[in-house]
Amino acid sequence: MFDIAQELKNLPQKPGVYLMKNKDGEIIYVGKAVNLRNRVRQYFQNSRNQNPKTRTMVPHIAEFEYIVTDSEMEALLLECTLIKEHQPHYNILLKDDKTYPYIKVTVQEDFPRIFITRRREKDKAKYYGPFTDVLAMKETVELLHKLFPIRKCKKNLPKEIGKERPCLNYHIGQCLAPCSGNVAKDVYAVYVRDAMDFLEGRHDTISKRMQAEMQEAAENLEYEKAAALRDKIMALRSVSQKQKMDNMSLQEADVIAFVRAFSECLVQVFFIRNGRMTGRENYTMMIPKEQSRSEVMTAFVTQFYSGTAYVPKEIILQEPLTEEEQPLLEHYLANRRGSKVAVTVPVKGEKQKLVELAYKNVSLVFAQFGEKMKREEQRTKGAIRQIQETLGLHNPLHRVEAYDISNTQGFASVGSMVVFEDGQPRRSDYRKFRIKTVVGANDFASMQEVITRRLNHAVKEKAEGKTSSFTRLPDLILMDGGKTQVHATEEILMQFGIDIPVCGMVKDDRHRTRGLYFQGQEVPMPFTSEGFRLVTRIQDEVHRFAIHYHRRLHEKQSFHSVLDEIKGIGAVRRKALMSHFGSVAQIAKAEVGELLEVEGMTIPSAEAVYAFFRGTERATVDQ
């Protein structure tokens, strides 16, 4: 038993990360601290000084863990990693985790290349971006290769010079063919410098040089060359016009603003590079309702820039960072960039207008999708709350597991388990069970076997310190059936000493969902309510999942014995076991000593049979 008071005394006075867990061992919050002892103790002191989020969370804390780090900076990085990995309920979660592409110029090579990459490495190359509009970026690179004859190949130059003939790009005028030794390194470098000037917005310099070359070509009667230069000048002017922003003095910055409603938050980021708006992007965040606007902004900045996002010279925010986090974040951002990063919240001037523009844009997007977000909230979390209220349950329902049994005249009986979290299916946690100990169409006994195996795994993995989809127990169990299935499940829960409410999903004569069976009586639900619709979706899903698995087994073989599933038990031993015991049910009850009485059985094979029917193997079969 975890003794919180005793464990608080054992906390070290060092920086680190702490993980709060509920009674099921689920991580519900991840935080960092300069001093673990002082920070974690604050959660269990007088609640008057706590914010609403902490007051809501603390009653659900059953235990905690901590990881000591060498510095607060390391704690910040570890905190970000653990939040992304575990997605705790009481942390703010950035749902989008995108890697934006860059345009890379390999200036460290003798004959540089220009191409698109999503990896920003420490290789002395020059990177431009990130770009949110991938299509526009690809068009830019294509235009670069048309304007400047720079190689696209990956040849190791000058080592491979002269080994092959020039490729097609040379013959169509889009490469100088340095691979053949046709161009000197300093001449090639001029074109690379022009390409970089183009990417950095210095179009006038390139245009003037091209105009001089065009004039010279015309005077020398080289009209084809002059026409080609004219087309390049026109393309340059067109691109320059598209990229120009009126009165933009800001060179490099990200501008961040957001709108929030319910547990959803929509964030918009403007990317400004080299005095131009290179793109904008929207991000969705899941936020506890008790979080302040500063806490939301702090969580976004922390998670957004902890990944692959490029860190600009300046980050312009709609809301300030929290006072306790701002110094650490500024230090962290500077480390990532390699130079100082200015984090500002402007109140006037050009920067404030940019923030206002970002806010107006994100408000427009939210107006388009806000109603959809509201409906989704009602359809999922709102529906879960309705079910909780209908059943009169005090604890909130986050995780719901539903079960069903499927067979054909007792053949190939299978069980299915589907999981819904906050009203949405969590398909990665779905599980299938091949019934092992029950012969014939006995749904009561089959359900008891499924529930027993499911709980055995939870108990075993928790004792071993493992974590999987079985470790966390549900807040509510739903059975695809009525009184019989509910009682079968309640008996097993009682044997394990586990208290979880169990409901039956009752159907009418037309096999349509009618309501819930709970605590000995049928509980009606309005057919038009979101709670009823969610119950219907869950019932349809668990039935579909069971039928699909059963059909797969039925198609695989027309005759089957559950003994086929036991490793080390071949056809001869299966026949001997059935001859000796008469049925699978009797084999399942046999002890190791009794199994050894069967002809041909060895100690390992007898132990394998015994372990199989005691549910010590994985309960997830044919996943």
Coordinates of C-alpha atoms in Angstrom, one line a residue:
M1 CA 0.0 0.0 0.0
F2 CA 1.4 3.4 -1.0
D3 CA 1.7 5.6 2.0
I4 CA 1.7 9.2 0.7
A5 CA 2.7 10.8 4.0
Q6 CA 5.7 8.5 4.4
E7 CA 6.7 8.9 0.7
L8 CA 6.6 12.7 1.0
K9 CA 9.3 12.5 3.7
N10 CA 11.5 10.5 1.4
L11 CA 11.4 13.0 -1.5
P12 CA 14.9 14.5 -2.3
Q13 CA 15.6 18.2 -2.4
K14 CA 16.8 18.0 -6.0
P15 CA 15.4 19.0 -9.4
G16 CA 13.3 16.5 -11.3
V17 CA 10.0 15.4 -12.7
Y18 CA 7.1 13.9 -10.7
L19 CA 4.3 11.7 -12.0
M20 CA 0.9 11.7 -10.2
K21 CA -1.1 8.5 -10.5
N22 CA -4.7 7.5 -9.7
K23 CA -5.9 4.3 -7.9
D24 CA -5.6 2.4 -11.2
G25 CA -1.9 3.3 -11.6
E26 CA -2.7 5.6 -14.5
I27 CA -0.5 8.7 -14.8
I28 CA -2.9 11.7 -14.5
Y29 CA -0.4 14.6 -14.3
V30 CA 3.3 15.2 -15.0
G31 CA 5.1 18.2 -13.6
K32 CA 8.7 19.4 -13.0
A33 CA 10.3 21.0 -10.0
V34 CA 13.5 22.8 -8.9
N35 CA 13.1 21.1 -5.6
L36 CA 11.0 17.9 -5.7
R37 CA 10.3 17.8 -1.9
N38 CA 9.0 21.3 -1.7
R39 CA 6.9 21.1 -4.9
V40 CA 5.2 17.8 -4.4
R41 CA 4.4 18.6 -0.8
Q42 CA 2.4 21.6 -1.9
Y43 CA -0.2 19.4 -3.5
F44 CA -1.1 17.9 -0.1
Q45 CA -1.2 21.0 2.0
N46 CA -4.1 23.5 2.6
S47 CA -6.3 23.6 -0.5
R48 CA -7.1 27.3 0.0
N49 CA -3.9 28.2 -1.7
Q50 CA -4.4 25.8 -4.6
N51 CA -5.7 26.8 -8.0
P52 CA -9.0 25.1 -9.3
K53 CA -7.1 22.6 -11.4
T54 CA -5.1 21.3 -8.5
R55 CA -8.1 21.2 -6.2
T56 CA -9.9 19.0 -8.7
M57 CA -6.9 16.7 -9.3
V58 CA -5.6 16.0 -5.8
P59 CA -8.5 13.8 -4.6
H60 CA -7.7 11.5 -7.5
I61 CA -4.0 11.1 -6.6
A62 CA -3.4 7.6 -5.0
E63 CA 0.4 7.6 -5.5
F64 CA 3.3 9.3 -7.2
E65 CA 6.7 8.7 -8.7
Y66 CA 9.6 11.0 -9.3
I67 CA 12.7 11.1 -11.5
V68 CA 15.7 13.1 -10.3
T69 CA 17.6 15.2 -13.0
D70 CA 20.8 17.2 -12.9
S71 CA 19.2 20.5 -13.6
E72 CA 15.8 22.2 -14.1
M73 CA 16.5 22.4 -17.8
E74 CA 16.8 18.6 -18.0
A75 CA 13.6 18.4 -16.0
L76 CA 11.8 20.6 -18.5
L77 CA 12.9 18.4 -21.5
L78 CA 11.9 15.2 -19.6
E79 CA 8.5 16.7 -18.7
C80 CA 7.8 17.5 -22.3
T81 CA 8.7 13.9 -23.3
L82 CA 6.6 12.3 -20.7
I83 CA 3.5 14.5 -21.4
K84 CA 3.7 13.5 -25.1
E85 CA 4.1 9.9 -24.2
H86 CA 1.4 9.5 -21.5
Q87 CA -1.0 12.3 -22.4
P88 CA -2.1 12.8 -18.8
H89 CA -5.7 14.0 -18.2
Y90 CA -4.7 17.1 -16.1
N91 CA -1.9 18.3 -18.4
I92 CA -2.5 20.7 -21.4
L93 CA -1.9 18.6 -24.5
L94 CA -0.7 19.8 -27.9
K95 CA -2.5 17.5 -30.3
D96 CA -0.6 18.4 -33.4
D97 CA 3.0 17.1 -33.7
K98 CA 4.1 18.1 -37.1
T99 CA 7.5 18.2 -38.7
Y100 CA 7.8 21.0 -41.3
P101 CA 10.2 20.8 -44.2
Y102 CA 13.2 23.1 -44.9
I103 CA 15.0 24.0 -48.0
K104 CA 18.6 22.9 -47.5
V105 CA 21.7 24.3 -49.3
T106 CA 24.8 22.2 -48.8
V107 CA 27.3 25.0 -48.6
Q108 CA 29.8 22.8 -46.9
E109 CA 30.3 20.9 -50.2
D110 CA 32.6 21.9 -53.0
F111 CA 29.6 21.9 -55.4
P112 CA 26.6 22.6 -53.3
R113 CA 23.1 21.2 -53.9
I114 CA 19.6 22.5 -53.1
F115 CA 16.8 20.2 -51.9
I116 CA 13.9 19.7 -49.5
T117 CA 14.5 18.0 -46.1
R118 CA 12.5 17.5 -42.9
R119 CA 15.6 16.9 -40.8
R120 CA 17.6 19.9 -39.5
E121 CA 21.1 18.6 -38.8
K122 CA 24.3 20.1 -37.4
D123 CA 26.2 19.7 -40.6
K124 CA 27.2 23.4 -41.5
A125 CA 24.6 23.4 -44.3
K126 CA 22.3 26.4 -44.8
Y127 CA 18.6 25.9 -43.9
Y128 CA 15.6 28.0 -45.0
G129 CA 12.2 27.5 -43.3
P130 CA 10.3 25.8 -41.9
F131 CA 7.6 26.0 -44.6
T132 CA 4.0 25.2 -43.8
D133 CA 2.8 25.4 -47.4
V134 CA 4.6 22.4 -48.8
L135 CA 3.2 22.8 -52.3
A136 CA 4.5 26.4 -52.5
M137 CA 7.9 25.3 -51.2
K138 CA 8.2 22.6 -53.9
E139 CA 7.3 25.2 -56.5
T140 CA 10.0 27.5 -55.1
V141 CA 12.7 24.7 -55.4
E142 CA 11.5 23.9 -58.9
L143 CA 11.8 27.6 -59.9
L144 CA 15.3 27.8 -58.3
H145 CA 16.5 25.0 -60.5
K146 CA 15.1 26.7 -63.6
L147 CA 16.6 30.0 -62.7
F148 CA 20.0 28.7 -61.5
P149 CA 21.7 25.7 -63.0
I150 CA 22.6 23.9 -59.8
R151 CA 23.0 20.1 -59.6
K152 CA 20.3 17.8 -58.1
C153 CA 22.4 14.6 -58.0
K154 CA 23.9 13.1 -54.8
K155 CA 27.3 12.4 -56.4
N156 CA 30.4 12.8 -54.2
L157 CA 32.2 15.7 -55.9
P158 CA 35.0 16.3 -56.7
K159 CA 35.8 12.7 -56.0
E160 CA 33.5 11.4 -58.8
I161 CA 34.2 14.0 -61.4
G162 CA 34.6 12.5 -64.9
K163 CA 33.3 9.1 -64.0
E164 CA 30.0 9.5 -65.9
R165 CA 28.6 11.5 -68.7
P166 CA 26.4 14.6 -67.8
C167 CA 22.7 13.8 -67.2
L168 CA 19.6 15.1 -68.9
N169 CA 19.5 18.2 -66.6
Y170 CA 22.7 19.5 -68.3
H171 CA 21.3 19.1 -71.8
I172 CA 18.1 21.0 -70.9
G173 CA 20.1 23.9 -69.3
Q174 CA 19.2 23.2 -65.6
C175 CA 22.7 22.0 -64.5
L176 CA 26.2 23.1 -65.2
A177 CA 27.4 19.5 -64.9
P178 CA 30.2 19.9 -62.4
C179 CA 30.3 16.1 -62.4
S180 CA 32.0 16.2 -65.8
G181 CA 34.5 19.0 -64.8
N182 CA 32.8 21.5 -67.2
V183 CA 32.6 24.3 -64.6
A184 CA 35.1 25.8 -62.2
K185 CA 34.3 25.8 -58.5
D186 CA 34.3 29.7 -58.2
V187 CA 32.0 30.0 -61.2
Y188 CA 29.6 27.5 -59.8
A189 CA 29.6 29.3 -56.5
V190 CA 28.2 32.5 -58.1
Y191 CA 25.0 30.6 -59.1
V192 CA 24.7 29.1 -55.6
R193 CA 25.1 32.6 -54.1
D194 CA 22.4 33.9 -56.4
A195 CA 20.1 31.0 -55.3
M196 CA 20.7 31.9 -51.6
D197 CA 20.0 35.6 -52.3
F198 CA 16.8 34.5 -54.0
L199 CA 15.7 32.5 -50.9
E200 CA 16.7 35.4 -48.6
G201 CA 14.6 37.9 -50.6
R202 CA 17.4 39.9 -52.3
H203 CA 15.7 39.7 -55.6
D204 CA 16.7 43.2 -56.8
T205 CA 20.5 42.3 -56.8
I206 CA 19.9 39.2 -58.9
S207 CA 17.5 41.0 -61.3
K208 CA 19.9 43.9 -61.9
R209 CA 22.7 41.4 -62.8
M210 CA 20.5 39.5 -65.1
Q211 CA 19.3 42.6 -66.8
A212 CA 22.9 43.6 -67.5
E213 CA 23.6 40.1 -68.9
M214 CA 20.4 40.3 -71.0
Q215 CA 21.5 43.6 -72.5
E216 CA 24.9 42.3 -73.3
A217 CA 23.5 39.2 -74.9
A218 CA 21.1 41.3 -77.0
E219 CA 24.0 43.6 -78.1
N220 CA 26.0 40.4 -79.2
L221 CA 22.9 39.2 -81.2
E222 CA 22.5 36.2 -78.8
Y223 CA 18.7 36.5 -78.9
E224 CA 17.9 33.1 -77.5
K225 CA 20.1 33.7 -74.4
A226 CA 18.6 37.2 -74.0
A227 CA 15.0 35.8 -74.2
A228 CA 15.9 33.1 -71.6
L229 CA 17.2 35.8 -69.2
R230 CA 14.2 38.0 -69.8
D231 CA 11.9 35.1 -68.8
K232 CA 14.0 34.5 -65.6
I233 CA 13.7 38.3 -64.8
M234 CA 9.9 38.1 -65.2
A235 CA 9.7 35.0 -62.9
L236 CA 11.8 36.8 -60.3
R237 CA 9.6 39.8 -60.3
S238 CA 6.5 37.7 -60.0
V239 CA 7.8 35.8 -57.0
S240 CA 9.1 39.0 -55.4
Q241 CA 5.6 40.6 -55.7
K242 CA 3.9 37.6 -54.1
Q243 CA 6.2 37.5 -51.1
K244 CA 6.3 41.2 -50.3
M245 CA 4.4 42.4 -47.3
D246 CA 3.5 46.1 -46.9
N247 CA 5.6 48.0 -44.3
M248 CA 7.1 44.8 -42.9
S249 CA 10.2 45.7 -40.9
L250 CA 10.2 42.5 -38.8
Q251 CA 12.8 40.0 -40.2
E252 CA 12.3 36.8 -38.3
A253 CA 9.6 35.9 -35.7
D254 CA 6.7 33.6 -34.8
V255 CA 3.4 35.4 -33.9
I256 CA 1.1 33.3 -31.6
A257 CA -2.5 33.9 -30.7
F258 CA -5.3 31.6 -29.6
V259 CA -9.1 31.1 -28.9
R260 CA -10.4 28.7 -26.4
A261 CA -13.8 27.1 -25.6
F262 CA -14.8 24.1 -23.6
S263 CA -11.8 21.8 -23.3
E264 CA -10.5 22.7 -26.8
C265 CA -8.2 25.5 -27.7
L266 CA -7.3 26.6 -31.2
V267 CA -3.8 28.3 -31.6
Q268 CA -2.6 30.1 -34.7
V269 CA 1.1 30.8 -35.5
F270 CA 2.3 33.2 -38.2
F271 CA 5.8 32.4 -39.5
I272 CA 7.8 35.5 -40.6
R273 CA 11.2 34.8 -42.2
N274 CA 13.4 37.4 -43.9
G275 CA 10.7 40.1 -43.6
R276 CA 8.1 38.0 -45.3
M277 CA 5.1 36.0 -44.1
T278 CA 6.1 32.4 -45.2
G279 CA 3.0 30.7 -43.8
R280 CA 0.6 30.2 -40.9
E281 CA -0.6 27.1 -39.1
N282 CA -3.4 26.1 -36.7
Y283 CA -2.9 23.8 -33.8
T284 CA -5.5 22.2 -31.5
M285 CA -4.9 21.7 -27.8
M286 CA -6.8 19.8 -25.1
I287 CA -6.9 21.9 -21.9
P288 CA -8.4 21.4 -18.5
K289 CA -11.1 24.1 -18.0
E290 CA -9.3 25.5 -14.9
Q291 CA -6.2 26.6 -16.7
S292 CA -5.5 30.3 -17.1
R293 CA -4.7 31.9 -20.4
S294 CA -1.1 32.4 -19.4
E295 CA -0.8 28.7 -18.5
V296 CA -2.3 27.8 -21.9
M297 CA 0.2 29.9 -23.7
T298 CA 3.1 28.6 -21.6
A299 CA 2.1 25.0 -22.3
F300 CA 1.9 25.6 -26.0
V301 CA 5.3 27.4 -26.3
T302 CA 6.9 24.6 -24.2
Q303 CA 5.5 21.7 -26.2
F304 CA 5.7 23.4 -29.6
Y305 CA 9.4 24.4 -29.4
S306 CA 10.5 21.2 -27.6
G307 CA 10.1 19.2 -30.8
T308 CA 11.3 19.9 -34.3
A309 CA 10.0 23.4 -34.6
Y310 CA 12.5 26.0 -35.7
V311 CA 13.2 28.6 -33.0
P312 CA 13.3 32.2 -34.5
K313 CA 15.0 35.3 -33.1
E314 CA 11.7 36.6 -31.7
I315 CA 8.5 35.0 -30.4
I316 CA 5.6 37.4 -30.2
L317 CA 2.7 36.3 -27.9
Q318 CA -0.9 37.3 -27.4
E319 CA -0.7 36.4 -23.7
P320 CA 2.3 36.5 -21.3
L321 CA 4.0 33.3 -20.1
T322 CA 3.6 32.5 -16.4
E323 CA 6.1 34.3 -14.2
E324 CA 7.7 31.2 -12.8
E325 CA 8.2 29.6 -16.3
Q326 CA 9.3 32.6 -18.4
P327 CA 13.0 32.7 -17.3
L328 CA 13.5 29.0 -17.8
L329 CA 11.8 29.0 -21.1
E330 CA 13.8 31.9 -22.4
H331 CA 17.0 30.2 -21.4
Y332 CA 15.8 26.9 -23.0
L333 CA 14.8 28.6 -26.3
A334 CA 18.2 30.4 -26.4
N335 CA 20.0 27.1 -26.0
R336 CA 18.0 25.5 -28.8
R337 CA 18.6 28.4 -31.2
G338 CA 22.2 29.0 -30.1
S339 CA 21.6 32.7 -29.5
K340 CA 19.2 34.9 -27.5
V341 CA 15.5 34.7 -28.2
A342 CA 13.2 37.6 -27.5
V343 CA 9.8 36.7 -26.1
T344 CA 7.5 39.7 -26.1
V345 CA 3.8 40.6 -25.5
P346 CA 3.4 43.9 -27.5
V347 CA 0.8 46.4 -26.5
K348 CA 1.2 48.8 -29.5
G349 CA 2.9 49.2 -32.8
E350 CA 3.5 46.9 -35.7
K351 CA 4.0 43.8 -33.5
Q352 CA 0.7 44.3 -31.7
K353 CA -1.0 44.6 -35.1
L354 CA 0.4 41.3 -36.1
V355 CA -0.9 39.7 -32.9
E356 CA -4.3 41.2 -33.6
L357 CA -4.2 39.9 -37.1
A358 CA -3.3 36.4 -35.9
Y359 CA -6.1 36.6 -33.3
K360 CA -8.7 37.7 -35.9
N361 CA -7.6 34.9 -38.2
V362 CA -7.8 32.2 -35.5
S363 CA -11.2 33.7 -34.5
L364 CA -12.5 33.3 -38.0
V365 CA -11.3 29.7 -38.2
F366 CA -12.8 29.0 -34.8
A367 CA -16.1 30.5 -35.9
Q368 CA -16.1 28.0 -38.8
F369 CA -15.2 25.0 -36.6
G370 CA -16.3 26.1 -33.1
E371 CA -19.8 24.8 -33.5
K372 CA -18.4 21.5 -34.7
M373 CA -16.1 21.4 -31.7
K374 CA -19.1 22.1 -29.4
R375 CA -21.1 19.3 -31.0
E376 CA -18.2 16.9 -30.7
E377 CA -17.9 17.8 -27.0
Q378 CA -21.6 17.1 -26.5
R379 CA -21.3 13.8 -28.5
T380 CA -18.4 12.5 -26.5
K381 CA -17.6 13.9 -23.1
G382 CA -21.2 15.4 -22.8
A383 CA -22.6 11.9 -23.5
I384 CA -20.4 10.3 -20.9
R385 CA -21.6 12.8 -18.3
Q386 CA -25.2 12.0 -19.2
I387 CA -24.6 8.3 -18.7
Q388 CA -22.9 9.0 -15.3
E389 CA -25.9 11.2 -14.2
T390 CA -28.4 8.6 -15.4
L391 CA -26.8 5.8 -13.4
G392 CA -26.3 8.1 -10.4
L393 CA -22.5 7.5 -10.2
H394 CA -20.3 9.9 -8.2
N395 CA -17.0 9.3 -9.9
P396 CA -16.4 10.7 -13.4
L397 CA -16.3 8.2 -16.3
H398 CA -13.2 8.5 -18.3
R399 CA -12.6 4.9 -19.4
V400 CA -15.5 2.5 -20.4
E401 CA -15.0 -1.1 -21.4
A402 CA -17.6 -3.1 -23.2
Y403 CA -17.7 -6.9 -23.7
D404 CA -19.6 -9.4 -26.0
I405 CA -19.5 -13.1 -26.7
S406 CA -20.0 -14.6 -30.1
N407 CA -20.3 -18.2 -31.3
T408 CA -22.2 -20.4 -33.7
Q409 CA -23.9 -23.3 -31.9
G410 CA -21.1 -23.3 -29.4
F411 CA -18.4 -23.5 -32.1
A412 CA -15.4 -21.2 -31.9
S413 CA -16.6 -19.1 -29.0
V414 CA -14.8 -15.8 -28.8
G415 CA -15.0 -12.7 -26.5
S416 CA -14.4 -9.1 -27.5
M417 CA -13.4 -6.1 -25.5
V418 CA -13.7 -2.5 -26.8
V419 CA -12.6 0.6 -25.0
F420 CA -14.0 4.1 -25.1
E421 CA -12.2 7.0 -23.4
D422 CA -14.0 10.3 -22.9
G423 CA -16.7 9.1 -25.3
Q424 CA -14.3 8.2 -28.1
P425 CA -13.1 4.7 -29.2
R426 CA -9.5 3.8 -28.2
R427 CA -8.9 1.1 -30.8
S428 CA -5.3 0.4 -29.7
D429 CA -6.8 -1.0 -26.5
Y430 CA -9.3 -3.3 -28.1
R431 CA -8.7 -7.0 -27.3
K432 CA -10.0 -10.4 -28.5
F433 CA -10.3 -13.6 -26.4
R434 CA -10.4 -17.1 -27.7
I435 CA -12.6 -19.0 -25.2
K436 CA -10.5 -21.9 -23.7
T437 CA -12.3 -23.5 -20.9
V438 CA -16.0 -23.5 -22.0
V439 CA -17.5 -26.1 -24.2
G440 CA -20.7 -25.3 -26.1
A441 CA -22.9 -22.2 -26.2
N442 CA -22.5 -21.0 -22.5
D443 CA -22.4 -17.2 -22.7
F444 CA -22.5 -16.9 -18.8
A445 CA -19.4 -19.1 -18.3
S446 CA -17.6 -17.7 -21.4
M447 CA -18.1 -14.1 -20.1
Q448 CA -16.7 -15.1 -16.7
E449 CA -13.6 -16.6 -18.4
V450 CA -13.1 -13.4 -20.4
I451 CA -13.4 -11.1 -17.3
T452 CA -11.2 -13.4 -15.2
R453 CA -8.4 -13.4 -17.8
R454 CA -8.7 -9.6 -18.3
L455 CA -8.4 -9.0 -14.5
N456 CA -5.6 -11.6 -14.1
H457 CA -3.5 -9.6 -16.5
A458 CA -4.2 -6.4 -14.7
V459 CA -3.2 -7.9 -11.3
K460 CA -0.1 -9.6 -12.7
E461 CA 1.2 -6.7 -14.7
K462 CA 0.7 -4.3 -11.8
A463 CA 2.6 -6.6 -9.5
E464 CA 5.4 -6.8 -12.0
G465 CA 5.5 -3.0 -12.4
K466 CA 4.5 -3.3 -16.1
T467 CA 2.2 -0.9 -18.0
S468 CA -0.2 -1.9 -20.8
S469 CA -3.8 -1.4 -21.8
F470 CA -4.8 -4.1 -19.2
T471 CA -3.1 -2.3 -16.3
R472 CA -5.7 0.5 -16.2
L473 CA -9.1 -0.7 -15.0
P474 CA -12.3 0.9 -16.4
D475 CA -14.6 3.3 -14.6
L476 CA -17.6 1.4 -16.0
I477 CA -18.1 -2.0 -17.6
L478 CA -20.9 -2.4 -20.2
M479 CA -22.1 -5.9 -21.3
D480 CA -23.8 -6.6 -24.6
G481 CA -26.7 -8.3 -22.8
G482 CA -28.9 -8.0 -19.8
K483 CA -29.2 -9.5 -16.3
T484 CA -27.3 -12.8 -17.0
Q485 CA -24.2 -11.1 -18.4
V486 CA -24.2 -8.5 -15.7
H487 CA -24.4 -11.1 -12.9
A488 CA -21.6 -13.2 -14.5
T489 CA -19.3 -10.2 -14.4
E490 CA -20.3 -9.0 -10.9
E491 CA -19.4 -12.5 -9.5
I492 CA -15.9 -12.3 -10.9
L493 CA -15.4 -8.7 -9.8
M494 CA -16.4 -9.8 -6.3
Q495 CA -13.9 -12.6 -6.3
F496 CA -11.1 -10.2 -7.2
G497 CA -12.3 -7.7 -4.6
I498 CA -12.7 -5.0 -7.3
D499 CA -15.6 -2.5 -7.2
I500 CA -16.5 -1.4 -10.8
P501 CA -20.1 -0.6 -11.8
V502 CA -21.5 -3.0 -14.4
C503 CA -24.4 -2.3 -16.8
G504 CA -26.1 -4.4 -19.4
M505 CA -26.9 -2.8 -22.7
V506 CA -30.5 -4.1 -23.3
K507 CA -32.0 -4.6 -26.8
D508 CA -35.6 -4.8 -27.9
D509 CA -37.3 -7.5 -30.0
R510 CA -35.9 -5.8 -33.2
H511 CA -32.4 -6.1 -31.8
R512 CA -32.1 -2.3 -31.3
T513 CA -30.7 -0.7 -28.2
R514 CA -33.4 0.0 -25.6
G515 CA -31.7 1.1 -22.4
L516 CA -29.4 0.0 -19.6
Y517 CA -29.8 -2.7 -16.9
F518 CA -28.2 -1.5 -13.7
Q519 CA -28.4 -2.6 -10.1
G520 CA -31.3 -5.0 -10.7
Q521 CA -33.5 -2.8 -12.8
E522 CA -33.8 -1.3 -16.3
V523 CA -32.8 2.3 -16.5
P524 CA -34.6 4.2 -19.3
M525 CA -32.7 6.8 -21.3
P526 CA -34.3 9.3 -23.8
F527 CA -33.8 8.0 -27.3
T528 CA -32.8 11.5 -28.5
S529 CA -30.1 12.0 -25.8
E530 CA -26.4 12.0 -26.6
G531 CA -25.9 9.5 -23.8
F532 CA -28.3 7.0 -25.4
R533 CA -26.6 7.5 -28.8
L534 CA -23.2 6.8 -27.3
V535 CA -24.5 3.6 -25.6
T536 CA -25.9 2.5 -29.0
R537 CA -22.5 3.2 -30.7
I538 CA -20.6 1.2 -28.0
Q539 CA -23.0 -1.7 -28.3
D540 CA -22.8 -1.8 -32.1
E541 CA -19.0 -1.6 -31.9
V542 CA -18.4 -4.4 -29.4
H543 CA -20.9 -6.6 -31.3
R544 CA -19.2 -5.8 -34.6
F545 CA -15.7 -6.5 -33.2
A546 CA -16.8 -9.9 -31.8
I547 CA -18.6 -11.0 -35.0
H548 CA -15.6 -10.0 -37.1
Y549 CA -13.2 -12.1 -35.0
H550 CA -15.6 -15.1 -34.9
R551 CA -16.0 -15.0 -38.7
R552 CA -12.3 -15.0 -39.2
L553 CA -11.9 -18.1 -37.1
H554 CA -14.8 -19.8 -38.7
E555 CA -13.3 -19.2 -42.2
K556 CA -9.9 -20.6 -41.1
Q557 CA -11.1 -24.0 -40.2
S558 CA -14.3 -26.1 -40.1
F559 CA -13.1 -28.2 -37.2
H560 CA -11.1 -26.9 -34.3
S561 CA -10.0 -27.9 -30.8
V562 CA -8.9 -25.4 -28.2
L563 CA -6.0 -27.7 -27.5
D564 CA -4.5 -26.6 -30.8
E565 CA -3.6 -23.3 -29.1
I566 CA -1.3 -25.0 -26.5
K567 CA 2.4 -24.9 -27.5
G568 CA 4.0 -28.3 -27.4
I569 CA 0.8 -30.3 -27.6
G570 CA 0.6 -32.0 -31.0
A571 CA -2.0 -34.3 -32.6
V572 CA -0.8 -37.4 -30.7
R573 CA -1.0 -35.8 -27.3
R574 CA -4.3 -34.0 -28.1
K575 CA -5.8 -37.4 -28.9
A576 CA -4.4 -39.0 -25.8
L577 CA -5.7 -36.2 -23.6
M578 CA -9.2 -36.4 -25.0
S579 CA -9.2 -40.2 -24.7
H580 CA -8.1 -40.0 -21.1
F581 CA -10.3 -37.1 -19.8
G582 CA -13.3 -37.3 -22.2
S583 CA -13.7 -33.5 -22.7
V584 CA -11.9 -30.2 -22.8
A585 CA -13.7 -29.1 -19.6
Q586 CA -12.2 -32.1 -17.7
I587 CA -8.7 -31.3 -19.1
A588 CA -9.1 -27.7 -17.9
K589 CA -9.8 -28.8 -14.4
A590 CA -6.9 -31.3 -14.2
E591 CA -3.8 -30.7 -12.0
V592 CA -0.3 -31.3 -13.3
G593 CA -0.1 -34.7 -11.6
E594 CA -3.3 -35.9 -13.2
L595 CA -2.1 -34.7 -16.6
L596 CA 1.2 -36.6 -16.2
E597 CA -0.9 -39.8 -16.0
V598 CA -1.8 -39.4 -19.7
E599 CA 0.4 -41.5 -22.0
G600 CA 3.1 -39.5 -23.7
M601 CA 2.9 -36.5 -21.4
T602 CA 6.1 -34.9 -20.1
I603 CA 6.5 -32.5 -17.2
P604 CA 7.0 -29.5 -19.6
S605 CA 3.9 -30.4 -21.7
A606 CA 1.8 -31.0 -18.6
E607 CA 2.8 -27.7 -17.2
A608 CA 2.0 -26.0 -20.5
V609 CA -1.5 -27.4 -20.5
Y610 CA -2.0 -26.4 -16.8
A611 CA -0.7 -22.9 -17.4
F612 CA -2.9 -22.5 -20.6
F613 CA -6.1 -23.2 -18.8
R614 CA -5.2 -21.1 -15.7
G615 CA -5.0 -18.0 -17.9
T616 CA -1.3 -17.3 -17.4
E617 CA -0.7 -16.8 -21.1
R618 CA -1.6 -13.6 -22.9
A619 CA -5.3 -13.0 -23.1
T620 CA -4.9 -11.1 -26.4
V621 CA -5.1 -13.8 -29.1
D622 CA -4.7 -13.1 -32.8
Q623 CA -4.4 -9.3 -32.4

